[in-house]
Every structure is written in structure tokens, then in C-alpha cells.
PDB file of C-alpha atoms and ligand atoms in Angstrom:
ATOM      1  CA  MET A   1      99.705 152.069  94.314  1.00 53.00           C
ATOM      2  CA  ASN A   2     102.634 149.726  94.498  1.00 59.00           C
ATOM      3  CA  PRO A   3     102.199 147.698  91.233  1.00 57.00           C
ATOM      4  CA  ILE A   4     103.333 144.604  93.317  1.00 56.00           C
ATOM      5  CA  GLU A   5     100.550 144.871  95.450  1.00 58.00           C
ATOM      6  CA  VAL A   6      98.236 144.958  92.581  1.00 55.00           C
ATOM      7  CA  VAL A   7      99.655 141.674  91.244  1.00 61.00           C
ATOM      8  CA  ILE A   8      99.355 139.692  94.600  1.00 67.00           C
ATOM      9  CA  ALA A   9      96.039 141.167  95.814  1.00 73.00           C
ATOM     10  CA  GLY A  10      92.733 139.401  95.564  1.00 83.00           C
ATOM     11  CA  PRO A  11      91.566 136.221  94.161  1.00 81.00           C
ATOM     12  CA  GLU A  12      95.123 135.691  92.369  1.00 82.00           C
ATOM     13  CA  ALA A  13      96.793 135.950  95.537  1.00 84.00           C
ATOM     14  CA  VAL A  14      94.588 133.434  97.056  1.00 87.00           C
ATOM     15  CA  ALA A  15      95.253 130.987  94.083  1.00 89.00           C
ATOM     16  CA  LEU A  16      98.861 131.624  94.270  1.00 89.00           C
ATOM     17  CA  VAL A  17      99.109 131.035  98.097  1.00 89.00           C
ATOM     18  CA  THR A  18      96.965 127.797  97.384  1.00 90.00           C
ATOM     19  CA  LEU A  19      99.197 126.705  94.686  1.00 93.00           C
ATOM     20  CA  LEU A  20     102.165 127.369  96.701  1.00 93.00           C
ATOM     21  CA  ALA A  21     100.892 125.503  99.741  1.00 91.00           C
ATOM     22  CA  GLY A  22      99.885 122.342  97.622  1.00 93.00           C
ATOM     23  CA  GLY A  23     103.214 122.325  95.903  1.00 94.00           C
ATOM     24  CA  LEU A  24     104.940 122.402  99.350  1.00 95.00           C
ATOM     25  CA  LEU A  25     102.803 119.615 100.542  1.00 94.00           C
ATOM     26  CA  ILE A  26     103.551 117.342  97.758  1.00 96.00           C
ATOM     27  CA  VAL A  27     107.231 118.022  98.061  1.00 96.00           C
ATOM     28  CA  ALA A  28     106.956 117.319 101.893  1.00 94.00           C
ATOM     29  CA  TYR A  29     105.106 114.103 101.406  1.00 95.00           C
ATOM     30  CA  ALA A  30     107.678 113.079  98.495  1.00 95.00           C
ATOM     31  CA  LEU A  31     110.494 113.811 100.894  1.00 95.00           C
ATOM     32  CA  ARG A  32     108.878 111.635 103.582  1.00 94.00           C
ATOM     33  CA  THR A  33     108.154 108.590 101.544  1.00 95.00           C
ATOM     34  CA  GLY A  34     111.054 108.909  99.176  1.00 94.00           C
ATOM     35  CA  VAL A  35     108.864 108.887  96.173  1.00 96.00           C
ATOM     36  CA  PRO A  36     107.411 111.644  94.230  1.00 96.00           C
ATOM     37  CA  PRO A  37     103.795 111.157  92.793  1.00 97.00           C
ATOM     38  CA  MET A  38     104.815 110.857  89.156  1.00 96.00           C
ATOM     39  CA  PRO A  39     102.080 109.108  87.424  1.00 96.00           C
ATOM     40  CA  THR A  40     102.647 106.254  84.770  1.00 95.00           C
ATOM     41  CA  GLY A  41     101.795 107.405  81.386  1.00 93.00           C
ATOM     42  CA  SER A  42      99.123 105.508  79.127  1.00 93.00           C
ATOM     43  CA  GLY A  43     101.925 103.406  77.439  1.00 93.00           C
ATOM     44  CA  ILE A  44     103.331 102.315  80.520  1.00 94.00           C
ATOM     45  CA  ARG A  45      99.880 101.248  81.930  1.00 96.00           C
ATOM     46  CA  ALA A  46      99.109  99.400  78.748  1.00 95.00           C
ATOM     47  CA  VAL A  47     102.241  97.249  79.150  1.00 95.00           C
ATOM     48  CA  MET A  48     101.632  96.808  82.928  1.00 96.00           C
ATOM     49  CA  LEU A  49      98.025  95.628  82.119  1.00 97.00           C
ATOM     50  CA  ARG A  50      99.308  93.288  79.542  1.00 96.00           C
ATOM     51  CA  LEU A  51     101.603  91.606  81.933  1.00 97.00           C
ATOM     52  CA  LEU A  52      98.881  90.758  84.379  1.00 98.00           C
ATOM     53  CA  PRO A  53      96.743  87.931  83.958  1.00 97.00           C
ATOM     54  CA  ALA A  54      93.363  88.007  82.237  1.00 97.00           C
ATOM     55  CA  THR A  55      91.667  87.078  85.659  1.00 97.00           C
ATOM     56  CA  VAL A  56      92.712  87.236  88.987  1.00 97.00           C
ATOM     57  CA  ASP A  57      91.515  85.776  92.257  1.00 97.00           C
ATOM     58  CA  GLY A  58      91.382  88.525  94.932  1.00 98.00           C
ATOM     59  CA  THR A  59      91.935  92.263  95.384  1.00 98.00           C
ATOM     60  CA  VAL A  60      94.236  94.124  93.167  1.00 98.00           C
ATOM     61  CA  TYR A  61      96.368  96.596  94.829  1.00 98.00           C
ATOM     62  CA  ASP A  62      98.127  99.615  93.523  1.00 98.00           C
ATOM     63  CA  LEU A  63     100.799 100.300  96.304  1.00 98.00           C
ATOM     64  CA  GLY A  64     101.393 104.050  95.959  1.00 98.00           C
ATOM     65  CA  SER A  65      98.546 104.786  93.761  1.00 98.00           C
ATOM     66  CA  GLY A  66      99.266 108.619  93.245  1.00 98.00           C
ATOM     67  CA  TRP A  67      96.771 110.488  91.289  1.00 98.00           C
ATOM     68  CA  GLY A  68      95.064 107.209  90.751  1.00 98.00           C
ATOM     69  CA  GLY A  69      95.452 106.963  86.874  1.00 98.00           C
ATOM     70  CA  LEU A  70      96.657 103.347  87.083  1.00 98.00           C
ATOM     71  CA  ALA A  71      94.142 102.297  89.697  1.00 98.00           C
ATOM     72  CA  PHE A  72      91.182 103.538  87.537  1.00 98.00           C
ATOM     73  CA  ALA A  73      92.849 101.414  84.642  1.00 98.00           C
ATOM     74  CA  LEU A  74      92.839  98.320  86.768  1.00 98.00           C
ATOM     75  CA  ALA A  75      89.249  98.954  87.825  1.00 98.00           C
ATOM     76  CA  ARG A  76      88.255  98.972  84.183  1.00 98.00           C
ATOM     77  CA  ARG A  77      90.442  95.846  83.424  1.00 98.00           C
ATOM     78  CA  TYR A  78      89.015  93.910  86.468  1.00 98.00           C
ATOM     79  CA  PRO A  79      85.358  95.119  86.895  1.00 98.00           C
ATOM     80  CA  SER A  80      84.636  91.718  89.136  1.00 98.00           C
ATOM     81  CA  ASN A  81      87.529  92.306  91.532  1.00 98.00           C
ATOM     82  CA  ARG A  82      87.898  94.833  94.354  1.00 98.00           C
ATOM     83  CA  VAL A  83      90.625  97.259  93.299  1.00 98.00           C
ATOM     84  CA  VAL A  84      92.513  99.262  96.096  1.00 98.00           C
ATOM     85  CA  GLY A  85      94.828 102.188  95.688  1.00 98.00           C
ATOM     86  CA  ILE A  86      96.829 103.062  98.749  1.00 98.00           C
ATOM     87  CA  GLU A  87      98.520 106.461  98.812  1.00 98.00           C
ATOM     88  CA  LEU A  88     100.008 108.386 101.918  1.00 98.00           C
ATOM     89  CA  SER A  89     100.371 111.806 100.165  1.00 98.00           C
ATOM     90  CA  PRO A  90      97.221 113.912 100.828  1.00 97.00           C
ATOM     91  CA  LEU A  91      96.917 115.784  97.709  1.00 97.00           C
ATOM     92  CA  PRO A  92      97.292 112.944  95.060  1.00 98.00           C
ATOM     93  CA  TRP A  93      95.026 110.915  97.359  1.00 98.00           C
ATOM     94  CA  LEU A  94      92.358 113.626  97.394  1.00 98.00           C
ATOM     95  CA  PHE A  95      92.495 114.218  93.748  1.00 98.00           C
ATOM     96  CA  ALA A  96      91.927 110.373  93.001  1.00 98.00           C
ATOM     97  CA  ARG A  97      88.942 110.430  95.531  1.00 98.00           C
ATOM     98  CA  ALA A  98      87.541 113.335  93.779  1.00 97.00           C
ATOM     99  CA  MET A  99      87.762 111.733  90.353  1.00 97.00           C
ATOM    100  CA  LEU A 100      86.289 108.549  91.941  1.00 98.00           C
ATOM    101  CA  MET A 101      83.251 110.677  93.107  1.00 96.00           C
ATOM    102  CA  LEU A 102      82.604 111.963  89.458  1.00 96.00           C
ATOM    103  CA  ARG A 103      82.911 108.673  87.737  1.00 94.00           C
ATOM    104  CA  ARG A 104      81.134 105.494  88.431  1.00 88.00           C
ATOM    105  CA  TYR A 105      83.643 102.694  89.602  1.00 97.00           C
ATOM    106  CA  PRO A 106      81.961 100.577  92.280  1.00 97.00           C
ATOM    107  CA  ASN A 107      84.929  98.104  92.431  1.00 98.00           C
ATOM    108  CA  LEU A 108      87.391 100.997  93.166  1.00 98.00           C
ATOM    109  CA  GLU A 109      88.636 102.435  96.491  1.00 98.00           C
ATOM    110  CA  PHE A 110      91.430 104.859  97.568  1.00 98.00           C
ATOM    111  CA  ARG A 111      92.826 104.458 101.007  1.00 98.00           C
ATOM    112  CA  ARG A 112      94.978 107.032 102.535  1.00 98.00           C
ATOM    113  CA  ALA A 113      97.573 105.038 104.381  1.00 98.00           C
ATOM    114  CA  GLU A 114     101.158 103.782 104.664  1.00 98.00           C
ATOM    115  CA  LEU A 115     101.480 101.060 102.275  1.00 97.00           C
ATOM    116  CA  MET A 116     103.589  99.107 104.509  1.00 98.00           C
ATOM    117  CA  ALA A 117     100.828  98.934 107.073  1.00 97.00           C
ATOM    118  CA  ALA A 118      98.246  97.688 104.798  1.00 97.00           C
ATOM    119  CA  SER A 119      97.327  93.994 104.919  1.00 97.00           C
ATOM    120  CA  LEU A 120      97.774  92.328 101.530  1.00 98.00           C
ATOM    121  CA  SER A 121      96.544  88.818 102.341  1.00 96.00           C
ATOM    122  CA  ASP A 122      93.558  89.031 100.008  1.00 98.00           C
ATOM    123  CA  ALA A 123      95.620  90.243  97.114  1.00 98.00           C
ATOM    124  CA  GLY A 124      95.061  88.499  93.792  1.00 98.00           C
ATOM    125  CA  ALA A 125      97.516  90.977  91.978  1.00 98.00           C
ATOM    126  CA  VAL A 126      99.856  93.748  93.022  1.00 98.00           C
ATOM    127  CA  VAL A 127     101.276  96.480  90.937  1.00 98.00           C
ATOM    128  CA  CYS A 128     103.671  99.535  92.008  1.00 98.00           C
ATOM    129  CA  TYR A 129     105.717 102.208  90.733  1.00 98.00           C
ATOM    130  CA  LEU A 130     108.025 103.083  93.641  1.00 98.00           C
ATOM    131  CA  MET A 131     111.647 103.839  94.401  1.00 97.00           C
ATOM    132  CA  PRO A 132     114.436 101.211  94.972  1.00 97.00           C
ATOM    133  CA  ALA A 133     114.660 102.028  98.758  1.00 97.00           C
ATOM    134  CA  THR A 134     110.955 101.408  99.087  1.00 97.00           C
ATOM    135  CA  MET A 135     110.792  98.330  96.961  1.00 97.00           C
ATOM    136  CA  ARG A 136     113.642  96.870  99.296  1.00 97.00           C
ATOM    137  CA  ARG A 137     111.548  97.359 102.234  1.00 97.00           C
ATOM    138  CA  LEU A 138     108.347  96.169 100.546  1.00 97.00           C
ATOM    139  CA  ALA A 139     109.815  92.968  99.232  1.00 96.00           C
ATOM    140  CA  PRO A 140     109.886  90.768 102.489  1.00 95.00           C
ATOM    141  CA  LYS A 141     106.333  92.180 103.109  1.00 97.00           C
ATOM    142  CA  LEU A 142     105.183  90.812  99.861  1.00 97.00           C
ATOM    143  CA  THR A 143     106.959  87.461 100.382  1.00 95.00           C
ATOM    144  CA  ALA A 144     105.418  87.094 103.799  1.00 95.00           C
ATOM    145  CA  GLU A 145     101.707  88.184 102.914  1.00 97.00           C
ATOM    146  CA  LEU A 146     100.974  87.259  99.392  1.00 97.00           C
ATOM    147  CA  ARG A 147      99.624  83.880  98.392  1.00 96.00           C
ATOM    148  CA  PRO A 148     101.848  81.606  96.064  1.00 96.00           C
ATOM    149  CA  GLY A 149     101.072  82.516  92.415  1.00 95.00           C
ATOM    150  CA  THR A 150     100.173  86.199  93.098  1.00 98.00           C
ATOM    151  CA  PRO A 151     101.441  88.310  90.221  1.00 98.00           C
ATOM    152  CA  VAL A 152     103.401  91.495  91.067  1.00 98.00           C
ATOM    153  CA  VAL A 153     103.981  93.909  88.209  1.00 98.00           C
ATOM    154  CA  ALA A 154     106.520  96.725  88.865  1.00 98.00           C
ATOM    155  CA  TYR A 155     107.355  99.652  86.770  1.00 97.00           C
ATOM    156  CA  SER A 156     111.094 101.118  86.346  1.00 95.00           C
ATOM    157  CA  PHE A 157     112.647  99.392  89.271  1.00 95.00           C
ATOM    158  CA  ALA A 158     113.243  95.822  90.083  1.00 96.00           C
ATOM    159  CA  PHE A 159     113.052  93.729  93.305  1.00 96.00           C
ATOM    160  CA  ASP A 160     116.605  93.117  94.397  1.00 94.00           C
ATOM    161  CA  GLY A 161     117.164  89.320  94.025  1.00 92.00           C
ATOM    162  CA  TRP A 162     113.804  88.372  92.670  1.00 94.00           C
ATOM    163  CA  PRO A 163     114.128  86.772  89.146  1.00 94.00           C
ATOM    164  CA  PRO A 164     111.404  88.365  87.122  1.00 96.00           C
ATOM    165  CA  ASP A 165     109.377  86.040  84.978  1.00 94.00           C
ATOM    166  CA  ALA A 166     109.178  88.880  82.178  1.00 94.00           C
ATOM    167  CA  ALA A 167     110.997  92.320  81.920  1.00 94.00           C
ATOM    168  CA  VAL A 168     109.568  94.389  79.148  1.00 92.00           C
ATOM    169  CA  LEU A 169     111.388  97.310  77.718  1.00 91.00           C
ATOM    170  CA  GLU A 170     109.335  98.910  74.762  1.00 82.00           C
ATOM    171  CA  ALA A 171     109.037 102.194  73.102  1.00 78.00           C
ATOM    172  CA  GLU A 172     105.534 102.021  74.399  1.00 77.00           C
ATOM    173  CA  SER A 173     106.617 101.950  78.054  1.00 74.00           C
ATOM    174  CA  GLY A 174     109.243 104.568  77.985  1.00 78.00           C
ATOM    175  CA  PRO A 175     112.782 104.271  78.779  1.00 86.00           C
ATOM    176  CA  MET A 176     112.506 102.044  82.015  1.00 94.00           C
ATOM    177  CA  PRO A 177     111.338  98.366  81.940  1.00 95.00           C
ATOM    178  CA  VAL A 178     108.213  96.787  83.359  1.00 97.00           C
ATOM    179  CA  TYR A 179     108.798  93.830  85.535  1.00 97.00           C
ATOM    180  CA  ARG A 180     106.596  90.779  86.277  1.00 97.00           C
ATOM    181  CA  TYR A 181     107.084  88.477  89.268  1.00 97.00           C
ATOM    182  CA  THR A 182     105.108  85.541  90.435  1.00 96.00           C
ATOM    183  CA  VAL A 183     105.046  84.657  94.142  1.00 91.00           C
ATOM    184  CA  THR A 184     105.880  81.084  94.381  1.00 82.00           C
ATOM    185  CA  ARG A 185     106.796  80.538  97.916  1.00 67.00           C
ATOM    186  CA  ALA A 186     104.157  80.058 100.731  1.00 54.00           C
ATOM    187  CA  PRO A 187     104.316  82.768 103.308  1.00 45.00           C
ATOM    188  CA  THR A 188     106.668  81.928 106.305  1.00 49.00           C
ATOM    189  CA  VAL A 189     104.646  81.149 109.224  1.00 49.00           C
ATOM    190  CA  THR A 190     107.309  80.517 111.928  1.00 52.00           C
ATOM    191  CA  PRO A 191     110.791  82.332 111.059  1.00 55.00           C
ATOM    192  CA  ASP A 192     113.753  79.916 111.454  1.00 57.00           C
ATOM    193  CA  PRO A 193     116.564  81.912 113.023  1.00 58.00           C
ATOM    194  CA  GLY A 194     119.080  79.436 111.604  1.00 57.00           C
ATOM    195  CA  ALA A 195     117.875  79.774 107.915  1.00 49.00           C
ATOM    196  CA  SER A 196     119.371  82.013 105.376  1.00 47.00           C
ATOM    197  CA  SER A 197     116.589  84.128 103.654  1.00 44.00           C
ATOM    198  CA  PRO A 198     116.718  83.567  99.784  1.00 42.00           C
ATOM    199  CA  ALA A 199     114.834  85.661  97.208  1.00 43.00           C
ATOM    200  CA  GLY A 200     111.066  86.003  97.723  1.00 47.00           C
ATOM    201  CA  THR A 201     109.850  84.532  94.558  1.00 49.00           C
TER     202      THR A 201
HETATM  203  C1  SAM B 301     105.516 107.066  91.236  1.00 57.72           C
HETATM  204  S1  SAM B 301     104.032 107.297  92.037  1.00 57.72           S
HETATM  205  C2  SAM B 301     103.022 106.183  91.219  1.00 57.72           C
HETATM  206  C3  SAM B 301     101.518 106.591  91.035  1.00 57.72           C
HETATM  207  C4  SAM B 301     100.549 105.610  90.498  1.00 57.72           C
HETATM  208  N1  SAM B 301     100.973 104.087  91.127  1.00 57.72           N
HETATM  209  C5  SAM B 301     100.844 105.464  88.905  1.00 57.72           C
HETATM  210  O1  SAM B 301     101.374 104.472  88.482  1.00 57.72           O
HETATM  211  O2  SAM B 301     100.372 106.304  88.310  1.00 57.72           O
HETATM  212  C6  SAM B 301     104.375 106.550  93.716  1.00 57.72           C
HETATM  213  C7  SAM B 301     103.385 106.999  94.874  1.00 57.72           C
HETATM  214  O3  SAM B 301     103.654 106.222  95.837  1.00 57.72           O
HETATM  215  C8  SAM B 301     103.286 106.807  97.000  1.00 57.72           C
HETATM  216  N2  SAM B 301     104.026 106.256  98.046  1.00 57.72           N
HETATM  217  C9  SAM B 301     105.488 106.165  98.074  1.00 57.72           C
HETATM  218  N3  SAM B 301     105.745 105.445  99.462  1.00 57.72           N
HETATM  219  C10 SAM B 301     104.534 105.190 100.120  1.00 57.72           C
HETATM  220  C11 SAM B 301     104.160 104.591 101.188  1.00 57.72           C
HETATM  221  N4  SAM B 301     105.086 104.165 102.099  1.00 57.72           N
HETATM  222  N5  SAM B 301     102.916 104.477 101.718  1.00 57.72           N
HETATM  223  C12 SAM B 301     101.983 105.215 100.770  1.00 57.72           C
HETATM  224  N6  SAM B 301     102.139 105.653  99.551  1.00 57.72           N
HETATM  225  C13 SAM B 301     103.538 105.818  99.230  1.00 57.72           C
HETATM  226  C14 SAM B 301     103.824 108.237  96.562  1.00 57.72           C
HETATM  227  O4  SAM B 301     103.194 109.225  97.511  1.00 57.72           O
HETATM  228  C15 SAM B 301     103.423 108.368  95.216  1.00 57.72           C
HETATM  229  O5  SAM B 301     102.307 109.094  95.100  1.00 57.72           O
END
């Protein structure tokens, strides 16, 4: 018998193919969104939670919720608020959903969706850990949809041209900063083609 056939036959082969297919799916979606499903560690989450207010008015969104760890932390922090994790990549989203079925978090929801298509008008706070190109696309959406005073906390990358009201770089949060912004301008209802477009906060 060929020893290679022994190695790849049976349940091990099924497991190997499943793992490979899962890995490929994760890579395919990371290429599609431009953001890998890299989770925030507990130290980063602690700093992000610290930069958020004690209470918020509205839904708390994790835009690009990945495997769900940050969204679970938000749901614990804000038990009276709805917390919504939005994630496009199927496997991280499925994993987060499975975790949610095993744990009781009545205020938490994971939506498999394109974050740019989500309505954020009911947001009380927004968190994200994305890549610069996605942040650039997201900034005008946040400016247009979020109510003035809404806190936005971002890990690792800043929003171009938005002055943060805090930027924290600590050993606890790793080598990249955590930024907090506060949306201060009312959403634009009627675009003025003659006006310049300053920063969104
Ligand atoms: C770096 S992970 C962060 C995960 C989680 N927020 C955390 O902090 O642990 C970013 C996630 O955003 C998701 N993502 C990126 N662009 C997206 C988009 N346009 N719509 C939905 N999800 C997106 C990626 O699939 C990835 O899982």
C-alpha cells in the first residue's frame, strides 16, 4: 500500500480538506474586503472599552466583527443596549453565531452583511478594527449617518483628517494606537455642490 494513501485516507482526509477549504474561504474574503479577520486581543479590547462612555444612547456597532470577541465584550459592557456585530466573511460570522448560541447574550446579534450597506442611524457608539482603505470609505458614511455626539473608537488605524479626541498607545493595547472620535456635526441633509468637504468630526 502506498504510505501517502494511508496518510490522506479516512477521517483525516476529510478533516484536511475541510481545513483547507475553510482556510481558502477565509483568504478569499480577506482579499475581497481587504481586511483579514484578525481579532483584537483582550488588552486592546480593554483600552477600547475604556475609551467608550459608561452609558450610550442607541445601538452599539462593531463594524467588521470577525470572530465576535470584541462584540461579546461590548455586550457585557452594555447589557441594556443592543449590540450588533456586522461581518461579511462567512466563517468568522458562523463562529460568532455558534458562540452566541452557546452563551446567553440576549442583547447581542451578529449580522452577515456588507458594513457599507448597514444603516447606522440608530447607533449610540461605533467601534472598528479595519484597514486604512476601508476606513477611508467608511468615514463619509459615519459623518452622514451618525448623530452628533456619537463616539467612534477605532483600533490601529486613524480616520484621515478626523482629529481624535484621544489616541492611546499603551503596552496593554499592543504596538498600535486606539483612537476615539466624537461625531460633532449634524448629518448633511442636502448636499451643497459648491461647498468644500471638511473633516467629518
Ligand atoms: C481585523 S477584523 C476585526 C474583528 C473584530 N472587530 C475584533 O476587533 O476582534 C476586521 C473584520 O472586518 C471584516 N470586514 C472588513 N470589511 C468588511 C465589510 N466591507 N463588510 C463587512 N465586514 C467587513 C473582515 O472580514 C474582518 O473579519
